[in-house]
XYZ file of C-alpha atoms in Angstrom:
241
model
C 71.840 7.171 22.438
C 74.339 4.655 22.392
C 75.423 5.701 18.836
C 75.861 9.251 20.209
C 78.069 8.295 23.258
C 80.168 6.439 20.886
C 81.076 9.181 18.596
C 81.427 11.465 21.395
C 83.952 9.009 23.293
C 85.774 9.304 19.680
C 85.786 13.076 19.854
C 87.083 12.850 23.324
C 89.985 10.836 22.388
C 91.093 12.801 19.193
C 90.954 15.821 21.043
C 92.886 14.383 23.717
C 95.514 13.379 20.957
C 95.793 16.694 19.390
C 96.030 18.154 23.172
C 99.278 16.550 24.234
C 100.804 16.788 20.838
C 100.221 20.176 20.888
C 101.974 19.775 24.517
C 104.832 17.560 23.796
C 105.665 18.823 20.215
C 108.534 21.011 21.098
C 110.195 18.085 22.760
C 108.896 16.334 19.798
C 109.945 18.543 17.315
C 114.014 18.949 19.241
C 114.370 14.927 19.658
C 113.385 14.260 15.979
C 116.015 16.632 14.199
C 118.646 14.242 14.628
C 119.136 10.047 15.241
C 121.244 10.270 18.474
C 118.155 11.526 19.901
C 115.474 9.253 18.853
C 116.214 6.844 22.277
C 114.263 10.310 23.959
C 112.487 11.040 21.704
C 110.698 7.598 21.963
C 110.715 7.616 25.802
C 108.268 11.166 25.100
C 106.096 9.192 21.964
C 105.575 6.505 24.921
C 104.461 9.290 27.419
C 102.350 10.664 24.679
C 100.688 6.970 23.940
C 99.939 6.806 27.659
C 99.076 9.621 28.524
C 96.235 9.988 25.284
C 95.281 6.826 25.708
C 94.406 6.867 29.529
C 92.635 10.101 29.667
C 90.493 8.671 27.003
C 89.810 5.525 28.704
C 91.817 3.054 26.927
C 93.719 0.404 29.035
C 96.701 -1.506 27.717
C 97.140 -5.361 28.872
C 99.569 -7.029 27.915
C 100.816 -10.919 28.178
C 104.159 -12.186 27.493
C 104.604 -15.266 26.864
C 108.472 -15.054 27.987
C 110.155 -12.259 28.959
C 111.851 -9.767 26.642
C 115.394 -8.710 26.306
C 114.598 -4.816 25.048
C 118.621 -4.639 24.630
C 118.714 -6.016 21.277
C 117.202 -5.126 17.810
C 113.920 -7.369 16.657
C 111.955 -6.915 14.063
C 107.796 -6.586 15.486
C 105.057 -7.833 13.644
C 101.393 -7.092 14.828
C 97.760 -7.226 13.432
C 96.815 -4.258 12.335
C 92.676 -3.196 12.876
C 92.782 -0.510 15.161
C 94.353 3.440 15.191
C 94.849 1.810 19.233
C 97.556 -0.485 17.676
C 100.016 2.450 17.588
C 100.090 3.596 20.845
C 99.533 -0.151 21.694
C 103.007 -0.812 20.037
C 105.292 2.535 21.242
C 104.025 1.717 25.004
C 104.719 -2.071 24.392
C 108.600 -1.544 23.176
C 111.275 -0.482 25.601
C 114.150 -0.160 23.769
C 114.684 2.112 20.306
C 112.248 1.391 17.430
C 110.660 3.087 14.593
C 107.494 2.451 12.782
C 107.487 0.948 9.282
C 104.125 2.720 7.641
C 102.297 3.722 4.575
C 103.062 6.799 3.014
C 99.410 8.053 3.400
C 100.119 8.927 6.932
C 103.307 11.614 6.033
C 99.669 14.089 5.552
C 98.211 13.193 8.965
C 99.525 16.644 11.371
C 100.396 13.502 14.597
C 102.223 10.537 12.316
C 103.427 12.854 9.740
C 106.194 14.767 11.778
C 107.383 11.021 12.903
C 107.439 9.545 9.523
C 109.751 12.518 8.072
C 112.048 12.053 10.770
C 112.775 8.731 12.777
C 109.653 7.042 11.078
C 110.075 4.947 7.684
C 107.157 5.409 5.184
C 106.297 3.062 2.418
C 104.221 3.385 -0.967
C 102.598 0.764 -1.714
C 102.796 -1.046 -4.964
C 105.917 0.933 -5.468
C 109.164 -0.979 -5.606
C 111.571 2.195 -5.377
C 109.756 3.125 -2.475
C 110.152 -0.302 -1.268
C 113.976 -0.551 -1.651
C 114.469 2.891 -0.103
C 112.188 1.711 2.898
C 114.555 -1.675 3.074
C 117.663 0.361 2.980
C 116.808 2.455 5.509
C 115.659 -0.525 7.585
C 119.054 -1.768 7.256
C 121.202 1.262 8.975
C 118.324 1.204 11.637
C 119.021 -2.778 12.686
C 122.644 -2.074 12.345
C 122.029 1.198 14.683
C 120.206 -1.279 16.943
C 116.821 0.173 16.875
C 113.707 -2.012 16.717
C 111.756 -2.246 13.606
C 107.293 -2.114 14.154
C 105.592 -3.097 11.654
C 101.827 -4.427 10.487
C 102.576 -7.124 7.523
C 99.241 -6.647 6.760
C 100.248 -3.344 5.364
C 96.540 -1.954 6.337
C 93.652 -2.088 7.799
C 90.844 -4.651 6.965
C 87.604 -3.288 4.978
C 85.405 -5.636 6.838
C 83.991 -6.151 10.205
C 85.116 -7.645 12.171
C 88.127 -7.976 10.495
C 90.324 -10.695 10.044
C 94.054 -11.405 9.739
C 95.231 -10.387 6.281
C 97.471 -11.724 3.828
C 101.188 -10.545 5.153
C 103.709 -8.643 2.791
C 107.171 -10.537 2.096
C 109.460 -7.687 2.627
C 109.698 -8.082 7.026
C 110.571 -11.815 6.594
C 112.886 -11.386 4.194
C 114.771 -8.691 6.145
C 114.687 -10.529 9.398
C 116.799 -13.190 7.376
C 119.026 -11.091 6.160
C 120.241 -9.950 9.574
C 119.650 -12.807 11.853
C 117.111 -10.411 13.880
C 114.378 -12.357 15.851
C 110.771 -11.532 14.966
C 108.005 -10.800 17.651
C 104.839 -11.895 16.721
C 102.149 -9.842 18.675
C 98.146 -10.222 18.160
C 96.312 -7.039 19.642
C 93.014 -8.996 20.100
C 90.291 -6.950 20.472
C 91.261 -3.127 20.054
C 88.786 -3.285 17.251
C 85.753 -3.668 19.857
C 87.036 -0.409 21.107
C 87.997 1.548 18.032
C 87.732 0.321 14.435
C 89.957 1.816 12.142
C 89.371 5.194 13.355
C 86.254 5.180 14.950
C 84.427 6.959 11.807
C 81.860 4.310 11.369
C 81.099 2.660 14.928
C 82.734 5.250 17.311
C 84.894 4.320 20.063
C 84.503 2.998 23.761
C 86.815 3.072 26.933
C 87.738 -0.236 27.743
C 90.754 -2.674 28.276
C 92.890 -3.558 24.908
C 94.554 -7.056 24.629
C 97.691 -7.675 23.805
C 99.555 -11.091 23.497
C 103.364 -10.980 23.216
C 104.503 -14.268 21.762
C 108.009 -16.092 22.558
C 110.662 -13.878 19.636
C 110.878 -16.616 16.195
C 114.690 -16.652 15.551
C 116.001 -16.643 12.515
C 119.590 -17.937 12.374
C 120.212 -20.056 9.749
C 117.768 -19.821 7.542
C 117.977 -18.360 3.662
C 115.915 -16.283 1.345
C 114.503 -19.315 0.394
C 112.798 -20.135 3.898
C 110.936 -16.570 3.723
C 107.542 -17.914 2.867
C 108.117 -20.685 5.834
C 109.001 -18.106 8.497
C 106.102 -15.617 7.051
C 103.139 -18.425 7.244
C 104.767 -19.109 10.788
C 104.187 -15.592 12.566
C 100.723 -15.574 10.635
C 99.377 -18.904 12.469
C 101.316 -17.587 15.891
C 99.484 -13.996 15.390
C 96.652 -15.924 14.443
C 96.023 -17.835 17.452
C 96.360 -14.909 19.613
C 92.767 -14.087 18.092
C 91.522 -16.386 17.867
């Protein structure tokens, strides 16, 4: 019984997904065709996080451990074990951003109009793909909009999961432009959706969501990349722990 409420709960939600998509996409869809529109275009991807979230049941708290000036460009770096950690992330951010993701979700019908337009996808194991992806970051920091990304560059295989080994390329880019990094561990949205809820199911309950003091950056090198990597690991880390 239990089982069956669970995969029911995870019906409920993807269909409330799909339903105010379908209801938002022309706004969607208008805001995404060009980039002086992607400030309202992510104020409606926030309403849409909310708004699928809550009818499902999902609750989003979060803790700061100082405030946040939204005004300026970071780069934000979260675990990554939950399809939660999305909307998690567009609801958390208040200024621009876009997603850094892997190109596997251009074919999903929701993430797939985002990642052609405002969105920046990424191949894996590919290093054109890669240098495109860092390119594009660049005119986005210099545009002052927000960069989201999971180092992890996926989802764990195991349960329950645990932190994975980061990718360089954040760190590195961070560096370059003297843009602060905020560490964020999203403790427990795993508990109510793994992955996406295809093996366990789903449950309504409260996600948290510790936002850790921004890591500067100014003054370091390439060569400190590794340093300022292993540092928003263990901060990440301890949110989860």
């Amino acid at each position: 019984m239990k089982r069956f409420l669970k995969r029911s709960h995870r019906y409920l939600y993807f269909v409330n997904v799909f339903f105010y998509f379908i209801l938002f996409y022309p706004f969607f869809y208008y805001f995404s065709r060009k980039q002086e529109r992607f400030p309202t275009l992510n104020k409606w991807r926030r309403a849409f996080a909310y708004l699928a979230t809550l009818s499902s049941g999902f609750r989003y708290k979060y803790h700061f451990e100082t405030p946040i000036d939204w005004s300026i460009p970071y780069i934000i770096c979260a675990n990554h074990s939950s399809n939660l950690d999305i909307p998690a992330m567009a609801f958390l951010v208040k200024g621009n951003y876009a997603f850094m993701a892997k190109e596997e979700l251009l074919h999903n019908p929701v993430t797939g109009l985002f990642l052609k337009t405002i969105d920046i996808s990424l191949k894996r194991d590919s290093k054109m793909s890669s240098f495109r992806a860092f390119k594009r970051a660049e005119t986005y920091v210099k545009s002052n909009i927000s960069l989201i990304v999971f180092p992890e560059g996926g989802i764990s295989e195991h349960y329950p999961p645990q932190l994975g080994e980061f990718k360089n390329g954040p760190f590195r880019l961070a560096i370059e432009y003297n843009l602060a990094i905020i560490p964020v561990s999203i403790s427990d949205n795993y508990k109510n959706m793994w992955d996406d809820g295809s093996k366990y199911g789903s449950r309504p309950g409260i996600c948290h969501i510790c936002v850790h003091t921004p890591v500067l950056t100014q003054g370091l090198t390439s060569l400190d990349a590794d340093d300022l990597k292993l540092k928003v690991y263990n901060l990440i880390n301890s949110g989860l722990l």
